[in-house]
Coordinates of C-alpha atoms in Angstrom, one line a residue:
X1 CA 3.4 114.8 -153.7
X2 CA 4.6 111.2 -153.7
X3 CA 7.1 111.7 -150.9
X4 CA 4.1 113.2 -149.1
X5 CA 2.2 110.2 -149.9
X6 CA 5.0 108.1 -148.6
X7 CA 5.4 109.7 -145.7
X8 CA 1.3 109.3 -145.0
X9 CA 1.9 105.7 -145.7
X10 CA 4.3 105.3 -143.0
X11 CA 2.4 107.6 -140.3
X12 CA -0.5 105.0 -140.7
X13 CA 1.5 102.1 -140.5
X14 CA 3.8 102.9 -137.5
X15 CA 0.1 104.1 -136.2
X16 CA -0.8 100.3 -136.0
X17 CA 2.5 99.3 -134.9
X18 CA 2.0 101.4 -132.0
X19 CA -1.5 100.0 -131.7
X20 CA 0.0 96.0 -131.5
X21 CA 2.9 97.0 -129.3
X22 CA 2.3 99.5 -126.4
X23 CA 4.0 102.6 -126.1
X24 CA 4.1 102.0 -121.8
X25 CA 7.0 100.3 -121.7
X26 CA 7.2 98.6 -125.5
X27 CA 9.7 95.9 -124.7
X28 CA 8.0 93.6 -126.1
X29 CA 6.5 93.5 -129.8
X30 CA 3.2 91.1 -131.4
X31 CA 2.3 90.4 -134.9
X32 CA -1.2 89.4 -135.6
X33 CA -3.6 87.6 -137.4
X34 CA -7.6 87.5 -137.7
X35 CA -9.9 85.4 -137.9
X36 CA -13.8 86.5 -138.3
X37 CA -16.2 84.4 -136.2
X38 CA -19.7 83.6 -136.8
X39 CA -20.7 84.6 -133.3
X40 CA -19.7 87.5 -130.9
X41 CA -18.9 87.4 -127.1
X42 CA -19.4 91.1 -126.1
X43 CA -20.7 91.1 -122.3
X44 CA -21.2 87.7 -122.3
X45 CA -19.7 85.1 -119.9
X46 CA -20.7 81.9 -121.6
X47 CA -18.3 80.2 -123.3
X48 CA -15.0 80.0 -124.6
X49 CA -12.3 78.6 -126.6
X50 CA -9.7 75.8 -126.6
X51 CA -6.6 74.8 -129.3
X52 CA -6.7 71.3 -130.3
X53 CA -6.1 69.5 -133.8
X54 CA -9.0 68.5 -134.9
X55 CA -8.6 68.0 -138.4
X56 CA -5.6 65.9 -137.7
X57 CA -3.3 67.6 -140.1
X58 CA -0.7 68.2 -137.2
X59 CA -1.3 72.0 -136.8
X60 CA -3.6 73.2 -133.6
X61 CA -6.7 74.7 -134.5
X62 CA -9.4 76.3 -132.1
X63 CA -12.6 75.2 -131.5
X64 CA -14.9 77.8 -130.3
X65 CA -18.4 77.9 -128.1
X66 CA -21.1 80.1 -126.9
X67 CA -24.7 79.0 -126.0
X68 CA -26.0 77.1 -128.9
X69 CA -22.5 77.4 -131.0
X70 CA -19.7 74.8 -131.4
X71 CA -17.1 76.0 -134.1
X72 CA -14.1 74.9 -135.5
X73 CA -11.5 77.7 -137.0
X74 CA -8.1 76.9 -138.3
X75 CA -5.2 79.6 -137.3
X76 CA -5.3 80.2 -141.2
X77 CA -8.3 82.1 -141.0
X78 CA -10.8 79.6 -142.6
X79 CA -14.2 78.0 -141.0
X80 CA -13.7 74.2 -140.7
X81 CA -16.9 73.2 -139.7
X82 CA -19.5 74.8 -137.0
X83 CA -22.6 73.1 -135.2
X84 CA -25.9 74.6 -133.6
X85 CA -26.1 72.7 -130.9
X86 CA -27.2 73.0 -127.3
X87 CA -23.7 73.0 -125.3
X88 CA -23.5 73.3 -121.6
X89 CA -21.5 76.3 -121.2
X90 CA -23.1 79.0 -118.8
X91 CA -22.2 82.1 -116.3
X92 CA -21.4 82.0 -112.6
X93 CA -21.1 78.3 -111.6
X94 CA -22.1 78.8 -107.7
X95 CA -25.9 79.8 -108.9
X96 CA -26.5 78.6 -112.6
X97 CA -24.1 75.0 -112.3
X98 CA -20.5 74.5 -114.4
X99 CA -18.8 74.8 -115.7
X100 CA -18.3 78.6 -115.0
X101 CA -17.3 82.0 -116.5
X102 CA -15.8 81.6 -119.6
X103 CA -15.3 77.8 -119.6
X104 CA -15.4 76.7 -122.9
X105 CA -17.4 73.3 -121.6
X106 CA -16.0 71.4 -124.6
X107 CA -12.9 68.7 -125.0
X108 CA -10.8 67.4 -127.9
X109 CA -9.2 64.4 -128.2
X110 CA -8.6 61.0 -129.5
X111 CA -10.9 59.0 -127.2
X112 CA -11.9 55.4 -129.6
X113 CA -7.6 55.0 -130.7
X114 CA -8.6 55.5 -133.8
X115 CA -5.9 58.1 -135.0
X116 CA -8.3 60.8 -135.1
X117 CA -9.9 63.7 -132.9
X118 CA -13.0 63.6 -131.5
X119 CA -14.9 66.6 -130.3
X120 CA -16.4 66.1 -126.9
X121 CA -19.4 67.5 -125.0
X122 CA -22.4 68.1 -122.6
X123 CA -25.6 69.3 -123.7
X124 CA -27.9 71.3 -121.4
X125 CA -30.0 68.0 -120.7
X126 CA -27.0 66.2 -119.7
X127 CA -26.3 63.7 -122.5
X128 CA -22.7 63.5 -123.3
X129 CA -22.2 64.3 -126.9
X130 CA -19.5 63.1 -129.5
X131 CA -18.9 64.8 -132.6
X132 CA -16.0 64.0 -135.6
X133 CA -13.4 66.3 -135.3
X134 CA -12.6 67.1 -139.0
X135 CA -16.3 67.8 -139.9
X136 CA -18.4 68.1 -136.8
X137 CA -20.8 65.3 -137.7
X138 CA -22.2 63.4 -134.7
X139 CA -20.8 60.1 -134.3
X140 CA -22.7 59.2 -130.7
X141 CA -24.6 60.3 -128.0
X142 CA -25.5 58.7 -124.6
X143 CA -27.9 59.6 -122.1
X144 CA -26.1 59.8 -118.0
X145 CA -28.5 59.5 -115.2
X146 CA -27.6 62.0 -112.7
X147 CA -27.1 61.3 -109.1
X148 CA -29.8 62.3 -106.5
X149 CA -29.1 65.6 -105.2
X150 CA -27.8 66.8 -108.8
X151 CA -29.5 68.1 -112.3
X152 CA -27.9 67.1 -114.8
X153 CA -24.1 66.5 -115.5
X154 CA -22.6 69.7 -116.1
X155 CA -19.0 69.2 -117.0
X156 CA -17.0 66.5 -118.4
X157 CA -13.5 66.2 -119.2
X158 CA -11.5 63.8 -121.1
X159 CA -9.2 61.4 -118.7
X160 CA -7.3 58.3 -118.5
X161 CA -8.0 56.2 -115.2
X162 CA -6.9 53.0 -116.5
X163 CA -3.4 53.6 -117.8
X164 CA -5.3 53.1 -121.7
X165 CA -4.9 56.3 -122.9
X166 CA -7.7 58.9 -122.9
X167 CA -10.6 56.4 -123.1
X168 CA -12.2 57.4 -119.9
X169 CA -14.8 60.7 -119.6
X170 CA -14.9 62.3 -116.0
X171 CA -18.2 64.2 -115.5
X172 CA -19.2 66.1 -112.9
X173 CA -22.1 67.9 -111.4
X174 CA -23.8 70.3 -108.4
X175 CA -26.6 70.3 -106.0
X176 CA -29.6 71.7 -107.0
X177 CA -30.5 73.3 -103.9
X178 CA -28.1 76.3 -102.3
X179 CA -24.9 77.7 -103.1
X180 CA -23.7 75.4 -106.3
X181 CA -20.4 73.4 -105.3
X182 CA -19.5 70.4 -108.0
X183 CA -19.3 67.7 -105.2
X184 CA -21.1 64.8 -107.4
X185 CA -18.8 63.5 -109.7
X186 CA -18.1 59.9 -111.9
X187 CA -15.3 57.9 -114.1
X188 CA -17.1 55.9 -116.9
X189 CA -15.0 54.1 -120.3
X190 CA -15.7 55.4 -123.4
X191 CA -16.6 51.7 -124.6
X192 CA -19.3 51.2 -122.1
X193 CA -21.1 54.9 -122.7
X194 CA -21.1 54.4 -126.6
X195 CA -22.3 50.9 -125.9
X196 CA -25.1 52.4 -124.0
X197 CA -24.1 51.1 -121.0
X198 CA -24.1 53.8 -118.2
X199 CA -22.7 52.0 -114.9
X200 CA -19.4 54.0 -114.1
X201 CA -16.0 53.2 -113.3
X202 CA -16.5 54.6 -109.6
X203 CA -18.8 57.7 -108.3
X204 CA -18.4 59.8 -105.4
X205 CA -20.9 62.7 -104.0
X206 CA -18.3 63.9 -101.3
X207 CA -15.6 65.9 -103.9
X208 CA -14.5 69.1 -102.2
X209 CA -13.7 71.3 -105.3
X210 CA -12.9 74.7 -106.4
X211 CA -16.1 76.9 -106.1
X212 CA -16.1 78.8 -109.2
X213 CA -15.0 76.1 -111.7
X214 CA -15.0 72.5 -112.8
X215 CA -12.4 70.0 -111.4
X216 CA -9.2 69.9 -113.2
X217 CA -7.2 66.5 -114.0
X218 CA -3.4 65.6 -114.4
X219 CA -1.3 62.7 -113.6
X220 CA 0.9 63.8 -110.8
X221 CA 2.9 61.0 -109.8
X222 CA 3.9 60.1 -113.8
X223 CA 2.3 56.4 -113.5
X224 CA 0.3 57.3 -116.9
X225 CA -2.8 57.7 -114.8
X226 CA -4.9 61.2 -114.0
X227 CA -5.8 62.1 -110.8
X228 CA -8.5 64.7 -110.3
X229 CA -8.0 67.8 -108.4
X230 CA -9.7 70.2 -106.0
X231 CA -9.6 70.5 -102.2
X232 CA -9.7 66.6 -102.1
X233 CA -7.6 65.3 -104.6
X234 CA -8.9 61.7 -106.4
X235 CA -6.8 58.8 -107.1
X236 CA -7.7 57.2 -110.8
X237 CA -10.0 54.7 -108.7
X238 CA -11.8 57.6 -107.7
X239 CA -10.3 56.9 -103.5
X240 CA -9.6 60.2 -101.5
X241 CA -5.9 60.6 -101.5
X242 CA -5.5 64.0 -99.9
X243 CA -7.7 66.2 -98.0
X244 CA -6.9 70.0 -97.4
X245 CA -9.0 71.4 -94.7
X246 CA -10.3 74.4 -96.0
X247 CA -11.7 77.0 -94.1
X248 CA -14.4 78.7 -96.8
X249 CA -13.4 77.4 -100.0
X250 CA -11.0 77.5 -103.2
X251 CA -11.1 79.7 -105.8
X252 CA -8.8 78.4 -108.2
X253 CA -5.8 76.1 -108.6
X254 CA -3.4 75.4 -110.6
X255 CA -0.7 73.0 -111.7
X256 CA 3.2 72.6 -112.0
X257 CA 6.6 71.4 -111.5
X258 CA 6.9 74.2 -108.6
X259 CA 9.1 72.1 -106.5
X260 CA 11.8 70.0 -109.0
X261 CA 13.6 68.9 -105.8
X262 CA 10.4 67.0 -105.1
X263 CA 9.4 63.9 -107.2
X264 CA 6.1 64.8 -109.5
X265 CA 3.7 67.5 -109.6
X266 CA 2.5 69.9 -107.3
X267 CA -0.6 71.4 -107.4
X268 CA -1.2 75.1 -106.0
X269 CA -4.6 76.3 -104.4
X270 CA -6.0 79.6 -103.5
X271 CA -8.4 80.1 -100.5
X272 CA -11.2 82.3 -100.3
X273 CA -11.6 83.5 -95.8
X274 CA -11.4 84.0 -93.7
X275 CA -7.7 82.8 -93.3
X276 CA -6.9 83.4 -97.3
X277 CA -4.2 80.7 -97.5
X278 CA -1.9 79.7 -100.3
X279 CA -1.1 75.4 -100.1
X280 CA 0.8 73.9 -101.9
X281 CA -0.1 70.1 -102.4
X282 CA 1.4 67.2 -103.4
X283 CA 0.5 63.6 -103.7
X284 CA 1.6 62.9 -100.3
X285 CA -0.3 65.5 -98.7
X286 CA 0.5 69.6 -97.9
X287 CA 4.0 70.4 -98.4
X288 CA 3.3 73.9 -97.1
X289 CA 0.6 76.6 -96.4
X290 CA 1.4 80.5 -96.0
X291 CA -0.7 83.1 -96.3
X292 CA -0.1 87.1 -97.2
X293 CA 1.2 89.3 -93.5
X294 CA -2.1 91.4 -93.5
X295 CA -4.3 88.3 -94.6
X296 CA -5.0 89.5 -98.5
X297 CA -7.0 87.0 -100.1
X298 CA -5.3 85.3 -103.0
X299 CA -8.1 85.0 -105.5
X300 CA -6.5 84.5 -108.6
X301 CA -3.1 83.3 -109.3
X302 CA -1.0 82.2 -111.5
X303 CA 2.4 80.5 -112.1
X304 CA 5.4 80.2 -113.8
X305 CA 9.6 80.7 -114.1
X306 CA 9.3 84.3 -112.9
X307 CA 13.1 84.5 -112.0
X308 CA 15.7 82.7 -114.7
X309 CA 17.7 81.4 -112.6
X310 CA 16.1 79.8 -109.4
X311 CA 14.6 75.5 -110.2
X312 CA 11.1 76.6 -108.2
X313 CA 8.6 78.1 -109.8
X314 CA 6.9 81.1 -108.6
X315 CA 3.1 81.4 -107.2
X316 CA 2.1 85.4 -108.8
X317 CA -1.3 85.9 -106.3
X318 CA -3.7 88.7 -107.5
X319 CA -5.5 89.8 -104.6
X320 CA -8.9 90.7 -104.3
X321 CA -9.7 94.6 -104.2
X322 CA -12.2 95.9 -106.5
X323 CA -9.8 98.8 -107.3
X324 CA -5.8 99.2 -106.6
X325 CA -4.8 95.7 -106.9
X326 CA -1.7 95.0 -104.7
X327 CA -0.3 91.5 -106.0
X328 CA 1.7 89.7 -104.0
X329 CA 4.2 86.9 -105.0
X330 CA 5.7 83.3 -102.9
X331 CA 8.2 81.4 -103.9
X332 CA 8.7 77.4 -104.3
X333 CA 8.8 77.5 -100.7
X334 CA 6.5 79.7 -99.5
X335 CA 8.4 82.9 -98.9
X336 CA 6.9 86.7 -99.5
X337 CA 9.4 87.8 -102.3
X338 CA 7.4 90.4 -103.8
X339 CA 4.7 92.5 -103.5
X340 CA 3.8 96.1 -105.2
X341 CA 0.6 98.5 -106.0
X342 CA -0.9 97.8 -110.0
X343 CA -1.7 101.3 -110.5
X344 CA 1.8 102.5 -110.0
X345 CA 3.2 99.8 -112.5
X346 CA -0.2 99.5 -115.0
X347 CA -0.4 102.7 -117.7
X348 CA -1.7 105.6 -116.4
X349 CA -5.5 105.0 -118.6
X350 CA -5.4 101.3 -117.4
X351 CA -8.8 100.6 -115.8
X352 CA -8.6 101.1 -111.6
X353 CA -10.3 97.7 -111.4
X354 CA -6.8 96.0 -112.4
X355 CA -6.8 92.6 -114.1
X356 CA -8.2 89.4 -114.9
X357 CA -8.2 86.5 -116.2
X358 CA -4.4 86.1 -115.9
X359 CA -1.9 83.3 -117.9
X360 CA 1.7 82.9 -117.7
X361 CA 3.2 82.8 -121.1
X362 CA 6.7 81.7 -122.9
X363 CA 6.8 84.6 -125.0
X364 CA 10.1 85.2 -125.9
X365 CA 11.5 81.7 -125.9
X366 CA 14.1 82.1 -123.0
X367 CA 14.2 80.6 -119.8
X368 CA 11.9 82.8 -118.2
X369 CA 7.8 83.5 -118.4
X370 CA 5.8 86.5 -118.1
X371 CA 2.2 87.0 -117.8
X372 CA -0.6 88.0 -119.5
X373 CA -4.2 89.7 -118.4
X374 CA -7.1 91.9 -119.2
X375 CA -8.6 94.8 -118.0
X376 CA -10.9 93.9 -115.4
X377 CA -14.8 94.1 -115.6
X378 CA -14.0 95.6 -119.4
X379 CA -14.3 94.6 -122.6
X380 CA -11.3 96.4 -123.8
X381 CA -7.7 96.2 -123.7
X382 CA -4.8 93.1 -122.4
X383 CA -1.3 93.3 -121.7
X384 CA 1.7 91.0 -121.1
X385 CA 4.0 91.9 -117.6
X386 CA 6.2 90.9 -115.5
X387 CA 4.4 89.3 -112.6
X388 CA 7.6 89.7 -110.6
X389 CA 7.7 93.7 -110.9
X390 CA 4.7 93.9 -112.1
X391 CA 6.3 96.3 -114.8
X392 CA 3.9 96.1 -118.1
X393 CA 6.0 95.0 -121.6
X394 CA 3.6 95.3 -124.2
X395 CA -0.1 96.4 -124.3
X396 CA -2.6 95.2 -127.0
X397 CA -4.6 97.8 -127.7
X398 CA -8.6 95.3 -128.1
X399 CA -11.9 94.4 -126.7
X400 CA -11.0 91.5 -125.4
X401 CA -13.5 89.3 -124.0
X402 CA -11.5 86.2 -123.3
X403 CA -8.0 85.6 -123.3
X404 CA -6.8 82.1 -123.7
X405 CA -2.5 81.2 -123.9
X406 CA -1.8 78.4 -125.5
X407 CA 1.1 77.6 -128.4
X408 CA -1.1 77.1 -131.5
X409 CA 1.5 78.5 -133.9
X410 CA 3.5 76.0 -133.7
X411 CA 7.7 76.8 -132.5
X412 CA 6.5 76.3 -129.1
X413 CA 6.5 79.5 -127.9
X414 CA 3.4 80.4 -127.1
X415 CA 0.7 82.7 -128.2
X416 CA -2.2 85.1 -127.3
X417 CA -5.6 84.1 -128.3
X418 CA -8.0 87.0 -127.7
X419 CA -12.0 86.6 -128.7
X420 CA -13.0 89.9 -129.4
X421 CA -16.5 90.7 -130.8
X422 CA -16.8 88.4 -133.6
X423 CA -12.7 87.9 -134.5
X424 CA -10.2 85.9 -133.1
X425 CA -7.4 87.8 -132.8
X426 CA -3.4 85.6 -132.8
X427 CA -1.1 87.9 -130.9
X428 CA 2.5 85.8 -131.6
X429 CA 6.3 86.9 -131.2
X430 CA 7.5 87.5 -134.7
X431 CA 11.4 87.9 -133.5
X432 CA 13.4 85.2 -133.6
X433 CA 13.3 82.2 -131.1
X434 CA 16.3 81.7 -129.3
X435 CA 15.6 77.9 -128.5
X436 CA 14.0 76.3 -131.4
X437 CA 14.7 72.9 -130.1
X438 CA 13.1 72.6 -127.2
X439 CA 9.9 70.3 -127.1
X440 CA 6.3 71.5 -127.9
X441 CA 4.2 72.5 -124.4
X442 CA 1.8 70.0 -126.2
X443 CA 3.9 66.9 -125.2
X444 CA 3.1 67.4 -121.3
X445 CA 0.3 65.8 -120.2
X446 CA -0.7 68.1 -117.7
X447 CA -0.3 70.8 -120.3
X448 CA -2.7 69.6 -122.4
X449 CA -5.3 68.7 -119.4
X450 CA -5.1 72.4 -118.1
X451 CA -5.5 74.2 -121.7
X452 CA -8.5 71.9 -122.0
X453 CA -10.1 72.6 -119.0
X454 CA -9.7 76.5 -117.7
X455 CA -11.9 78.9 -116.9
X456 CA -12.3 82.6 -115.5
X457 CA -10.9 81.1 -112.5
X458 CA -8.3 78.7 -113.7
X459 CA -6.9 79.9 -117.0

């Protein structure tokens, strides 16, 4: 009887290894941990997560939105502090205004020098909103006119301009009127809004940004100042410094060190028709533009050190068929290096519709990135591949409503954050890491810009 018990023991646990690490293809193994939420996604678009410390105890912790909902949950499990409040977080940007699907509409950061976090956000009328990080009390609130054209601001994002450190806020904002595009947007200090004084650093309503999603911000050239980036990118003064002449518009873009033979950051966009370009964009203007042979629209992309041992980084492009994805892949340079059909490489019961909502990750700790996605148009089940084969390693059996990549555990690596239901679920590599050395994701600037600001479109 008691081997028998044993042996029922070990059915149900290898049962829920098998659930953690998929049994198509099961390279790849996760360990995780739960955390109960006080609100559920399910269906729902609006809102998101993000990692950030706010309780200033040196560990990342997540704070979490939904409409009416700011909470703050350490990876431990517990509730630090949660908020009903009227955040601006929303559902398809081009009709209701940003910041878009799944953007968590909130920022976290240091922005008074005073050693500690600050929580950072909109509310649906528009006044920007600062909370304490460690117990979510208000500290101050301010009132921004918007411009004509516009409603109210809509997204805002935590920047430096002024080579100060992140003192500055950048907000943005669409036309009322039409198809939604954030072309209004504004640099104030952080001094001058919690002095009540509302007259901005510099304001533009002629942005050209990505359709779907809020403008991103990094400092490209390394001077210590942020740029801000869509079509048009934005020096700190808020000047035009480059222009790409779209054809439709962007649907996404995303940032990197794609080109280490060229000094600073690139910056790579995806077009929506009708010519459903690739560029890739630097400071001092298109380095290069390509497109796929039989003109497959990019849509979503993502990128990342897909091949150990090239210096470029790889651009993984999704394509846009509503079943029978067939991803493509350029290189550094702009070459066609891969292409193949998803549903000859995704499991056999893997949804026709493909995937979404795709990250790279550092998952093992080697010199080399996968990525991670969900099944698309599902509440159900994510998996990490390689974008380059498109071969799938491990399969997390969930109902996963967002999926957010960011190292919150803290070795560097980095982890899976999925929001199903009402849990947080940690996915994290429990083997061992073979670089332990190397320096935190966290101490890149643009790192910490992009896990701030991403969206269903950007993640």
């Amino acid at each position: 009887m008691l081997i028998a018990y044993k042996a029922f023991v070990y059915f149900i646990l290898w049962q829920f290894v098998l659930s953690v690490a998929s049994a198509h293809g099961q390279d790849f193994v996760a360990e995780r941990i739960i955390i109960p939420m006080e609100i559920s996604y399910g269906t729902s678009h609006a809102g998101s997560l993000i990692a950030a410390d706010v309780d200033n105890n040196g560990m990342r912790d997540l704070v979490v939105t939904a409409p009416g909902y700011i909470g703050a949950y350490a990876t431990n499990g517990d509730l630090l502090w949660s908020r009903r409040v009227d955040i601006g977080v929303g559902e398809h940007s081009e009709i209701h205004g940003l910041p878009g699907l799944h953007a968590p509409g909130v920022q976290a950061g240091d922005i008074d020098g005073d050693g500690r976090t600050e929580v950072v956000f909109l509310d649906r009328d528009g006044r920007v909103r600062v909370l304490r990080g460690d117990s979510g009390l208000e500290l101050w609130a301010c009132k921004l006119p918007a411009p004509p054209g516009a409603g109210n601001w809509e997204h805002l994002v935590i920047a430096d301009f002024r080579g100060k450190g992140d003192r500055d806020l950048f907000l943005q904002t669409t036309n009322t009127q039409g198809y939604r595009l954030g072309r209004y947007v504004a640099a104030f200090t952080v001094d001058s809004l919690r002095a009540g004084k509302t007259d901005p650093l510099w304001q533009r309503d002629d942005f050209r940004p990505c359709a779907h999603a809020g403008a991103r911000l990094a400092d490209l050239d390394g001077d210590g100042r942020d740029e801000v980036l869509g079509a048009t990118i934005l020096g700190p003064d808020g000047e035009i410094l480059v222009e790409i002449p779209v054809q439709h518009h962007l649907d996404g873009l995303t940032v990197g060190d794609v080109r280490p033979d060229l000094p600073g950051l690139e910056v790579v966009m995806q077009e929506e028709g009708p010519l459903n370009r690739v560029f890739l964009v630097g400071l001092k203007g298109l380095i290069w533009k390509t497109a796929h042979k039989d003109r497959l629209e990019p849509q979503n992309c993502t990128v990342g050190h897909f091949i150990p041992e090239r210096l470029d980084m790889q651009i993984w492009c999704r394509s846009r068929q509503h079943i029978d994805q067939t991803p493509f892949i350029f290189d550094g340079y702009g070459k066609l290096i891969g292409e193949y059909e998803m549903k000859k490489m995704a499991p056999t019961d893997w949804k026709k519709t493909g995937v979404e909502e795709i990250s790279s990750i550092h998952w093992t700790g080697e010199n080399l990135q996968y990525a991670v996605a969900k099944e698309r148009h599902a509440v159900d089940d994510a998996a990490i591949f390689d974008p380059l084969s498109g071969r799938f390693l491990l399969r997390l059996h969930d109902a996963a409503s967002r999926i957010y990549v960011a190292d919150v555990i803290g070795d560097w690596r980095e982890e899976i954050i999925i929001a199903s239901r009402n849990r947080l679920h940690i996915y994290y590599n429990p083997e061992k890491n073979p670089r332990p050395e190397a320096p935190r994701l966290w101490t890149e600037q643009y790192y910490r810009r992009t896990k701030m600001t991403w969206n269903y479109y950007n993640p």
